[in-house]
PDB file of C-alpha atoms in Angstrom:
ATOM      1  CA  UNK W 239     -73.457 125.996 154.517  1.00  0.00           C
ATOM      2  CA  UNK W 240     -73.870 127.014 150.816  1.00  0.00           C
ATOM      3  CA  UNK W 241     -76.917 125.212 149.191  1.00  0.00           C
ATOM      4  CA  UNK W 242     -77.721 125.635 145.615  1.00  0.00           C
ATOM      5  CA  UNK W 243     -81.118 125.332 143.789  1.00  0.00           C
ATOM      6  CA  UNK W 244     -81.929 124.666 140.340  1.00  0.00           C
ATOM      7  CA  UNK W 245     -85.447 125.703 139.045  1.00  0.00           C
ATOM      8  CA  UNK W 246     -87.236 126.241 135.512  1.00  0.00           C
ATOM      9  CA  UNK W 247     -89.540 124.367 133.250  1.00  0.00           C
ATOM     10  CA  UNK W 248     -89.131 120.654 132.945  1.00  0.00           C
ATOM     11  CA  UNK W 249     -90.253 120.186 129.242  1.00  0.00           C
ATOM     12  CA  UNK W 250     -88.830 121.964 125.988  1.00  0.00           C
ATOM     13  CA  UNK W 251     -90.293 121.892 122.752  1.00  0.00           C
ATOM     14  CA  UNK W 252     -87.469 121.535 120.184  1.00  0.00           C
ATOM     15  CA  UNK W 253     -85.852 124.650 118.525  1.00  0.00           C
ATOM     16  CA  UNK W 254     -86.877 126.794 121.392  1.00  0.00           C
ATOM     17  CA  UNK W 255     -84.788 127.974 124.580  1.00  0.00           C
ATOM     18  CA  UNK W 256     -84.253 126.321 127.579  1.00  0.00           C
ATOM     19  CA  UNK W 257     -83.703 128.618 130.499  1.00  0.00           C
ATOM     20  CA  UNK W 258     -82.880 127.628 134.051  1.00  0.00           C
ATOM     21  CA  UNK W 259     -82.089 129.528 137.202  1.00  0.00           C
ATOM     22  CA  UNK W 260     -80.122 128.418 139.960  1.00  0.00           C
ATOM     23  CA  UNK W 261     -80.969 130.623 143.589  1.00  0.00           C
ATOM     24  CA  UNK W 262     -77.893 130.370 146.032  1.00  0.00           C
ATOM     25  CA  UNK W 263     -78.473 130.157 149.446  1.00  0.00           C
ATOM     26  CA  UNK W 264     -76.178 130.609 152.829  1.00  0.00           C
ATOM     27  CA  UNK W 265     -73.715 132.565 150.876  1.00  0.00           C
ATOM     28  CA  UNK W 266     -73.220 135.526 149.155  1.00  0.00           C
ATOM     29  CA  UNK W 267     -73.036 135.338 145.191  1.00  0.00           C
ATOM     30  CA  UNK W 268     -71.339 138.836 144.809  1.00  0.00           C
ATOM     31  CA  UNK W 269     -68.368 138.311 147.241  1.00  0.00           C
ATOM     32  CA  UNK W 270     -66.107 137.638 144.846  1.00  0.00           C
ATOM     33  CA  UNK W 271     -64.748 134.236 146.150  1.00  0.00           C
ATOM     34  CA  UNK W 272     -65.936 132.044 143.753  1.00  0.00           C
ATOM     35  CA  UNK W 273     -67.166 131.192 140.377  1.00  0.00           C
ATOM     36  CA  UNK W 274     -70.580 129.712 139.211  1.00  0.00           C
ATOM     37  CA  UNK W 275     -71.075 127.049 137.088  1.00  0.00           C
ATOM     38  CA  UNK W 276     -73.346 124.599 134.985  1.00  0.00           C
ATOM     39  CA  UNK W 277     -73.056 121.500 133.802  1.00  0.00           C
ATOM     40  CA  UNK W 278     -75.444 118.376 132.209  1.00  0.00           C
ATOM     41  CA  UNK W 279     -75.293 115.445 132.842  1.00  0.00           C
ATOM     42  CA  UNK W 280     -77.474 113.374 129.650  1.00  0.00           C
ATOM     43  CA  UNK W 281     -79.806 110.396 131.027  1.00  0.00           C
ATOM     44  CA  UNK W 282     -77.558 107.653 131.740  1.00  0.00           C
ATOM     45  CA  UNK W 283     -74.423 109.045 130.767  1.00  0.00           C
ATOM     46  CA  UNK W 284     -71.573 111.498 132.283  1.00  0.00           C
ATOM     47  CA  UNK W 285     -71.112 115.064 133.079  1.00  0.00           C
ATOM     48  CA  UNK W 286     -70.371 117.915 130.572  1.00  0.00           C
ATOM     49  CA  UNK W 287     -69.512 121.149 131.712  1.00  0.00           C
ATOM     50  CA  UNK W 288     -71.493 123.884 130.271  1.00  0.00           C
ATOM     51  CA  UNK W 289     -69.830 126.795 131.353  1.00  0.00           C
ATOM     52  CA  UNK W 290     -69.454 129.160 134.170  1.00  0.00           C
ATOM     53  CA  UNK W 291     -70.134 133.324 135.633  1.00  0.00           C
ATOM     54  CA  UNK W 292     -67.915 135.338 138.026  1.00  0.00           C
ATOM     55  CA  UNK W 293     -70.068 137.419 140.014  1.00  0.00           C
ATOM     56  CA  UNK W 294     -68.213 141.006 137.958  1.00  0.00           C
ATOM     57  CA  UNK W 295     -70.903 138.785 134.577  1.00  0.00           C
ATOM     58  CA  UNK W 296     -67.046 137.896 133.091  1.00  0.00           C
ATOM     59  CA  UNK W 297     -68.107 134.471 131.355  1.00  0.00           C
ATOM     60  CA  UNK W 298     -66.658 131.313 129.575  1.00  0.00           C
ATOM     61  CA  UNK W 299     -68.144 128.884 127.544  1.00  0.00           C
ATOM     62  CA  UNK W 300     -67.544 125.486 126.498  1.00  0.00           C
ATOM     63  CA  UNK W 301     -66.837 125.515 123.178  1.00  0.00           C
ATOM     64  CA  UNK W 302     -68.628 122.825 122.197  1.00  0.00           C
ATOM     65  CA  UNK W 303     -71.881 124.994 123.114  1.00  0.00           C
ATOM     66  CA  UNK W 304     -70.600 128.412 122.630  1.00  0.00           C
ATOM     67  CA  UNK W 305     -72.696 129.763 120.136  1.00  0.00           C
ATOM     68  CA  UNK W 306     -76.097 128.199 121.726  1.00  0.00           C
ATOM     69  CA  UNK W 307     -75.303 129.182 125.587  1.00  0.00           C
ATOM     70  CA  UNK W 308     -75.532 132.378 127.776  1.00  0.00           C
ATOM     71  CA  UNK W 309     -74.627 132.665 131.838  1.00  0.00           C
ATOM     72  CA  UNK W 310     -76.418 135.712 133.475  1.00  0.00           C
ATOM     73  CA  UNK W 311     -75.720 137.026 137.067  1.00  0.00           C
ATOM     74  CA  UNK W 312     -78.150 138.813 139.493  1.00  0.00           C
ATOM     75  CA  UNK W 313     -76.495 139.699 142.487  1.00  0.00           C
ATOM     76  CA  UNK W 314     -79.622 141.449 143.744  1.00  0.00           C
ATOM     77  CA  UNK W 315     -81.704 137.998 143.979  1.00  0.00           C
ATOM     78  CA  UNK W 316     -78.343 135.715 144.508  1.00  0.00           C
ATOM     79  CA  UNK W 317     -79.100 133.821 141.229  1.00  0.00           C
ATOM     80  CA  UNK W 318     -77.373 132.985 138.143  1.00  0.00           C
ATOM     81  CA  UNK W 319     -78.841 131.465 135.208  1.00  0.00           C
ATOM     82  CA  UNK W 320     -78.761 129.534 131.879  1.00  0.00           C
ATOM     83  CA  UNK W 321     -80.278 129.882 128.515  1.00  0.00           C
ATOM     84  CA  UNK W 322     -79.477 126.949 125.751  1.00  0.00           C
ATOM     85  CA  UNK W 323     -81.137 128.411 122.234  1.00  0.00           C
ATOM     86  CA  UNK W 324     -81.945 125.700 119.452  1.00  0.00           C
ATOM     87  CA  UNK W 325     -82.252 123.086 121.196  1.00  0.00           C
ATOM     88  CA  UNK W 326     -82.584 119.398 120.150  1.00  0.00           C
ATOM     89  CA  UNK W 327     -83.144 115.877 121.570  1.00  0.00           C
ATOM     90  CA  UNK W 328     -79.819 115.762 122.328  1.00  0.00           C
ATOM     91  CA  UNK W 329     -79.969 118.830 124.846  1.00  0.00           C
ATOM     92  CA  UNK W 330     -82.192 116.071 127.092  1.00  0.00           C
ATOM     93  CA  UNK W 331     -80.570 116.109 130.216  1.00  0.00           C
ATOM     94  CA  UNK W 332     -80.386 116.329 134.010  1.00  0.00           C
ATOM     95  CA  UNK W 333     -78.570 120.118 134.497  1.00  0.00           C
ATOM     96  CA  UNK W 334     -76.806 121.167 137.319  1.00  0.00           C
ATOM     97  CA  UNK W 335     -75.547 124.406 139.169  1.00  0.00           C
ATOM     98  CA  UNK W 336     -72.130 124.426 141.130  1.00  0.00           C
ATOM     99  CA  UNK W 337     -69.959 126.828 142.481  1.00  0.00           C
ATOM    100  CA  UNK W 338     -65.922 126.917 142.037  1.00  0.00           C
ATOM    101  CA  UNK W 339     -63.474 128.825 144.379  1.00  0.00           C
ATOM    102  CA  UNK W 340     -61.729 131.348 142.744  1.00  0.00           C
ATOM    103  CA  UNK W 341     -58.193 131.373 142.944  1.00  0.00           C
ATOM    104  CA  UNK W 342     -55.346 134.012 141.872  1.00  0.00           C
ATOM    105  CA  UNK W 343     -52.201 134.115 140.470  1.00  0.00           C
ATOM    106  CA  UNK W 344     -51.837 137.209 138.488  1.00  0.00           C
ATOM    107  CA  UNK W 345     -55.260 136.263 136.676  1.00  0.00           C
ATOM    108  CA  UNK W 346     -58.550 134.883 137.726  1.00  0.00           C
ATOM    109  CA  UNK W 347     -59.272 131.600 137.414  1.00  0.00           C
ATOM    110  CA  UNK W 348     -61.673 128.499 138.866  1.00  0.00           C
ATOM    111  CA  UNK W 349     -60.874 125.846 140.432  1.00  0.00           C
ATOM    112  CA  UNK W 350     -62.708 122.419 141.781  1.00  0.00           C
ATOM    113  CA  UNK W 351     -66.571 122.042 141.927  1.00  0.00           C
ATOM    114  CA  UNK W 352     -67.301 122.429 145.498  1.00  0.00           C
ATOM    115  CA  UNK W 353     -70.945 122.441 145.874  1.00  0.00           C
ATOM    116  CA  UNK W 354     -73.658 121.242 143.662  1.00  0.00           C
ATOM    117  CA  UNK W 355     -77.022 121.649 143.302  1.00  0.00           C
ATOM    118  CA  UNK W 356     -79.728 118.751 142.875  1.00  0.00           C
ATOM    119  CA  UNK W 357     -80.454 118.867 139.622  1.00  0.00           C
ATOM    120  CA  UNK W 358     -83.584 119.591 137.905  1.00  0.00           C
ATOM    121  CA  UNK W 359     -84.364 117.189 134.544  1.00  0.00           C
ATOM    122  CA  UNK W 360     -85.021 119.106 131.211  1.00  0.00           C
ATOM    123  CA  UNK W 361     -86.263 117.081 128.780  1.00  0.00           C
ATOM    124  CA  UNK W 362     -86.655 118.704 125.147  1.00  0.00           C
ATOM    125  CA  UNK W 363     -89.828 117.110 122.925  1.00  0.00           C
ATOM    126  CA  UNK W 364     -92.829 118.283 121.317  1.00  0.00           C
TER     127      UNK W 364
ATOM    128  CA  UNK M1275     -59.984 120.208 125.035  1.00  0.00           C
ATOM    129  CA  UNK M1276     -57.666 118.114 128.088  1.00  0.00           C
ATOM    130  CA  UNK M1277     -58.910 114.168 127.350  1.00  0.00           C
ATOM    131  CA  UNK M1278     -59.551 112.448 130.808  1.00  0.00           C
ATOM    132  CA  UNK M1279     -59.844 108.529 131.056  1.00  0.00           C
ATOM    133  CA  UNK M1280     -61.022 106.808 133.121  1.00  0.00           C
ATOM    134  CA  UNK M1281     -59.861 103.054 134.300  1.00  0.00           C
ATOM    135  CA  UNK M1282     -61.594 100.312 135.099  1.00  0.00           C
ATOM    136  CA  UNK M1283     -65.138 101.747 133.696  1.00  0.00           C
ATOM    137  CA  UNK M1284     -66.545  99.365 135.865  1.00  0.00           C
ATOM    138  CA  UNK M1285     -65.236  98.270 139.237  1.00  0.00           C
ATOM    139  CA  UNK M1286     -66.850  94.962 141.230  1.00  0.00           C
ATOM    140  CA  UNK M1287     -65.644  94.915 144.526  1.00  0.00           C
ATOM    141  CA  UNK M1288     -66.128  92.917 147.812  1.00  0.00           C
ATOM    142  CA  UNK M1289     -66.903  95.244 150.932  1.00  0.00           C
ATOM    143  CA  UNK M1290     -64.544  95.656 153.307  1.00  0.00           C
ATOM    144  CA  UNK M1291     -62.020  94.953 150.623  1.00  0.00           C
ATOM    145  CA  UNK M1292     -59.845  98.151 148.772  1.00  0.00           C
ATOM    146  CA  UNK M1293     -60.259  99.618 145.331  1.00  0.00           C
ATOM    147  CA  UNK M1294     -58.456 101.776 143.427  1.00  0.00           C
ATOM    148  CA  UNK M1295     -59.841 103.798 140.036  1.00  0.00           C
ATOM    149  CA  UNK M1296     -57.199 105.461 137.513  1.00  0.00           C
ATOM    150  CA  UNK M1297     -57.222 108.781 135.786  1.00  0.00           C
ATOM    151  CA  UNK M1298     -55.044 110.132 132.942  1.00  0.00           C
ATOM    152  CA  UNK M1299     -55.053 112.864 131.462  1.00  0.00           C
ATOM    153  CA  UNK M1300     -53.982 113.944 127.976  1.00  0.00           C
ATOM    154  CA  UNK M1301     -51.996 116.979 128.929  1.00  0.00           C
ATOM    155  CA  UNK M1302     -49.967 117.685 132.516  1.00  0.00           C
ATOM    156  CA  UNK M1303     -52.459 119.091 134.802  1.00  0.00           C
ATOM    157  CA  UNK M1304     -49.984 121.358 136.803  1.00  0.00           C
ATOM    158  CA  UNK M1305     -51.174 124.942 136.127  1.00  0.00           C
ATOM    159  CA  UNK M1306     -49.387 128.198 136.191  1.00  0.00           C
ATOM    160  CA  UNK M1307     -49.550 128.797 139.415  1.00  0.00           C
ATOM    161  CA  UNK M1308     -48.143 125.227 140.720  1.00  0.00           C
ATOM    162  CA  UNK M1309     -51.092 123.358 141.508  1.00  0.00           C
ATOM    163  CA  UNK M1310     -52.536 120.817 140.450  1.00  0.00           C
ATOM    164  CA  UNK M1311     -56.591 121.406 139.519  1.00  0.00           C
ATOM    165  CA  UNK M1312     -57.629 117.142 139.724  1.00  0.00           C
ATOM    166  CA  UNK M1313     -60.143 116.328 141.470  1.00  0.00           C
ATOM    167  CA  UNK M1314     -62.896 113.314 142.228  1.00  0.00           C
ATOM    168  CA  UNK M1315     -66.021 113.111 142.707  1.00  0.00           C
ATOM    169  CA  UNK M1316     -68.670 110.680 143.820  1.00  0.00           C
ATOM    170  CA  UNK M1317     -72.351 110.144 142.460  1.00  0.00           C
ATOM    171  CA  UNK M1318     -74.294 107.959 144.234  1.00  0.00           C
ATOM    172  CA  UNK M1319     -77.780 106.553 142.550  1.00  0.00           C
ATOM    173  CA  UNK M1320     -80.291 109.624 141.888  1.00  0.00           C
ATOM    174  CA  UNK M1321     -78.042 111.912 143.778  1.00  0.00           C
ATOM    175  CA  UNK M1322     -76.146 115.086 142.490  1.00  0.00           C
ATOM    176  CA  UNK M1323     -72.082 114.676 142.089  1.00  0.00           C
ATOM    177  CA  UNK M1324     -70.609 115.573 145.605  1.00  0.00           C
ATOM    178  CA  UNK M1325     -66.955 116.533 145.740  1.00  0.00           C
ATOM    179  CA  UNK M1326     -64.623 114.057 147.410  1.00  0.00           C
ATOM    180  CA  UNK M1327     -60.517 115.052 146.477  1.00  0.00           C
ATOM    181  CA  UNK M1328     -59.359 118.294 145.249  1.00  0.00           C
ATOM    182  CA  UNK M1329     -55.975 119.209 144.196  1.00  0.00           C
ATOM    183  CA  UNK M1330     -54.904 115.863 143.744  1.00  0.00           C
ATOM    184  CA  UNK M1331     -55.247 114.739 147.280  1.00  0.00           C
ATOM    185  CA  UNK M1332     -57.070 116.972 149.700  1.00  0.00           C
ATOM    186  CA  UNK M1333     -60.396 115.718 151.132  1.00  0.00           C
ATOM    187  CA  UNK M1334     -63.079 117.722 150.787  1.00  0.00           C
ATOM    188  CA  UNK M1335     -65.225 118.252 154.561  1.00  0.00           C
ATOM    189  CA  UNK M1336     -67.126 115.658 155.723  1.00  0.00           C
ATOM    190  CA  UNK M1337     -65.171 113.077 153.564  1.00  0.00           C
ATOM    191  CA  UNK M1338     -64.341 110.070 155.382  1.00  0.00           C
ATOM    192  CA  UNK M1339     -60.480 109.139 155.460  1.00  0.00           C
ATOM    193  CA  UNK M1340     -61.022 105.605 153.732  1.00  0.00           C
ATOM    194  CA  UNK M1341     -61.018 107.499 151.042  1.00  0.00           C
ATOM    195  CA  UNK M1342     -57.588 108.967 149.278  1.00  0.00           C
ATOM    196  CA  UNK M1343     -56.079 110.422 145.933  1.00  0.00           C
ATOM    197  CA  UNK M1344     -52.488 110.793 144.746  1.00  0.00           C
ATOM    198  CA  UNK M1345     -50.940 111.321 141.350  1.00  0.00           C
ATOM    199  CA  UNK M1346     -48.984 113.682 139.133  1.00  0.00           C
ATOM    200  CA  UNK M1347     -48.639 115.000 136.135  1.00  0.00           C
ATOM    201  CA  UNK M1348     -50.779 113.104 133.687  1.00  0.00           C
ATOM    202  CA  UNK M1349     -52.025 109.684 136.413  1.00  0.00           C
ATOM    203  CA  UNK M1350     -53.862 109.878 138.948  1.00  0.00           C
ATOM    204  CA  UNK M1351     -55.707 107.484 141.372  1.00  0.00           C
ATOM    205  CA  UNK M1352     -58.619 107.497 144.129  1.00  0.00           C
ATOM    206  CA  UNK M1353     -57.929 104.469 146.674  1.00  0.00           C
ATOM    207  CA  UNK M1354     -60.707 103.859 149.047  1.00  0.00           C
ATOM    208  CA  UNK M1355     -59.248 101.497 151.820  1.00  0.00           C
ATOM    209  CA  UNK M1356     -62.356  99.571 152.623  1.00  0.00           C
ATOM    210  CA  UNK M1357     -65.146  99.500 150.698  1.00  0.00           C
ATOM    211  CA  UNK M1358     -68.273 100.055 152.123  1.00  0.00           C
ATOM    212  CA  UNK M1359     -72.020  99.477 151.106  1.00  0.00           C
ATOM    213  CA  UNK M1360     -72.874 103.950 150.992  1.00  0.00           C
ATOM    214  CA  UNK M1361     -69.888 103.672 148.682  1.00  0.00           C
ATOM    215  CA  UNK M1362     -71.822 102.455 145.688  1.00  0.00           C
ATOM    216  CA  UNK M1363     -72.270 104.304 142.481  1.00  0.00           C
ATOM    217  CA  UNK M1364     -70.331 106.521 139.679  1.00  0.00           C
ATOM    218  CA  UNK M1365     -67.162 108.114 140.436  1.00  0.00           C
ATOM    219  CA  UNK M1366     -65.720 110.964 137.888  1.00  0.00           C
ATOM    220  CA  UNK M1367     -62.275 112.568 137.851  1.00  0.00           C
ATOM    221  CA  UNK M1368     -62.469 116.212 137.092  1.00  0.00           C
ATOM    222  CA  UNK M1369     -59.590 118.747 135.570  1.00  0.00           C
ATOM    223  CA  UNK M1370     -60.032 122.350 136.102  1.00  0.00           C
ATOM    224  CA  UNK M1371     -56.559 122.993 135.393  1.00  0.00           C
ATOM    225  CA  UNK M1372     -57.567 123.994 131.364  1.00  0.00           C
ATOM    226  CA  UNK M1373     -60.729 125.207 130.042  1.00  0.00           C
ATOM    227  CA  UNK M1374     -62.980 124.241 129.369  1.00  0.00           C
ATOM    228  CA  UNK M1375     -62.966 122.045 132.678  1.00  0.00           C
ATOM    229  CA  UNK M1376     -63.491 118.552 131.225  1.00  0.00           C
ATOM    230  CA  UNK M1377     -64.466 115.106 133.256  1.00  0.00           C
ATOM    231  CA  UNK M1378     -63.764 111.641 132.867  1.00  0.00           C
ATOM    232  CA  UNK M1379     -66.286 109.017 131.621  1.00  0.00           C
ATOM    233  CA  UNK M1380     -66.690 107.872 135.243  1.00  0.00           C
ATOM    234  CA  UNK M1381     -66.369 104.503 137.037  1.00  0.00           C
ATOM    235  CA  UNK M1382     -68.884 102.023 137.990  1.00  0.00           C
ATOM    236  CA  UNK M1383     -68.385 101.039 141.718  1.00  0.00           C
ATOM    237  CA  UNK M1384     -70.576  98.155 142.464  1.00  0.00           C
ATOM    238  CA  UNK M1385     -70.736  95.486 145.220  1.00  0.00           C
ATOM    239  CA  UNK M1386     -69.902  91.864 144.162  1.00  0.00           C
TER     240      UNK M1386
END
């Protein structure tokens, strides 16, 4: 069974760049099948999707965080990761990896969140 | 963006007894290709979101059957038959019909 793994520093100093990695285990990132996501999830409050990677580097971005995000593959090491630039107090959350099946129907596209990582808390102060 | 609300945002509810959470959606959810991208999913406390119904009203493996989702169009509903105590926590509907993929605010399941 896939099992997902978030990992990167826990504390942020404001205006500087979070970056996380997620490492994807019991599963191949590169086969194509599926699509590979983030999303927060702010202390106490709901999920926001952040954006997701198909394993070819072809992104989207929500764009509500479009000009602050970027989603990098590496096949080699089955990871994907996340940098956030700028970030504020507001960035404090709880950020998790998922992966989406891919489906087809003369385009790519994703579809549900199947599998989800733990989590890993990223709190931004100085 | 595709606006999804939730209803009730909190939900008391006697175990063994049924309850049922709403989702609409601002815009149809039935893509291109036919289907329907809504799903739910359950968070229990200090736990990561874990898929429960995709596509309206498939369960996900390992789901138990208590648990059910129908809908079209713009409303949709999770029914859980009998409520039961491992059933506690937040439950979010999910479109990935659009992007960006958008969720609702999520529903309180507590025990009365």
């Amino acid at each position: 069974q896939v099992q997902l793994q978030e990992s990167g520093p826990g504390l942020v100093k404001p205006s500087q760049t979070l970056s996380l990695t997620c490492t994807v285990s019991g599963g191949s990132i590169s086969g194509g099948d599926y699509y590979w996501s983030w999303i927060r999830q702010p202390p106490g409050k709901g999920l926001e999707w952040i954006g997701h990677i198909y394993y070819s580097g072809s992104t989207y971005y929500n764009p509500s965080l479009e000009s602050r995000v970027a989603i990098s593959i590496d096949t080699s090491k089955n990871q994907f990761s996340l940098k956030l630039s700028s970030v504020t107090a507001a960035d404090t959350a709880v950020y998790y990896c998922a992966r989406s099946p891919r489906k087809r129907s003369g385009y790519s596209y994703a579809s549900e969140l199947d599998y989800w990582g733990q989590g890993t808390l990223v709190t931004v102060s100085s | 963006d595709i606006v999804m609300t939730q209803t009730p945002l909190s939900s008391p509810v006697t175990l063994g007894q049924p309850a049922s959470i709403s989702c609409r959606s601002s815009q149809s959810l039935v893509h291109s290709d036919g289907s329907t991208y809504l799903s739910w999913l359950q968070q229990r406390p200090g736990q990561p979101p874990r898929l429960l119904i995709y596509k309206i009203s498939n369960r996900f493996s390992g789901v138990p059957d208590r648990f059910s989702g129908n809908g079209a169009g713009t409303d949709f509903t999770l029914k859980i038959s009998r409520v039961e105590a491992e059933d506690v926590g937040v439950y979010y509907c999910m479109q990935a019909t659009q992007l960006p993929h958008t969720f609702g605010q999520g529903t309180k399941l507590e025990i009365k």
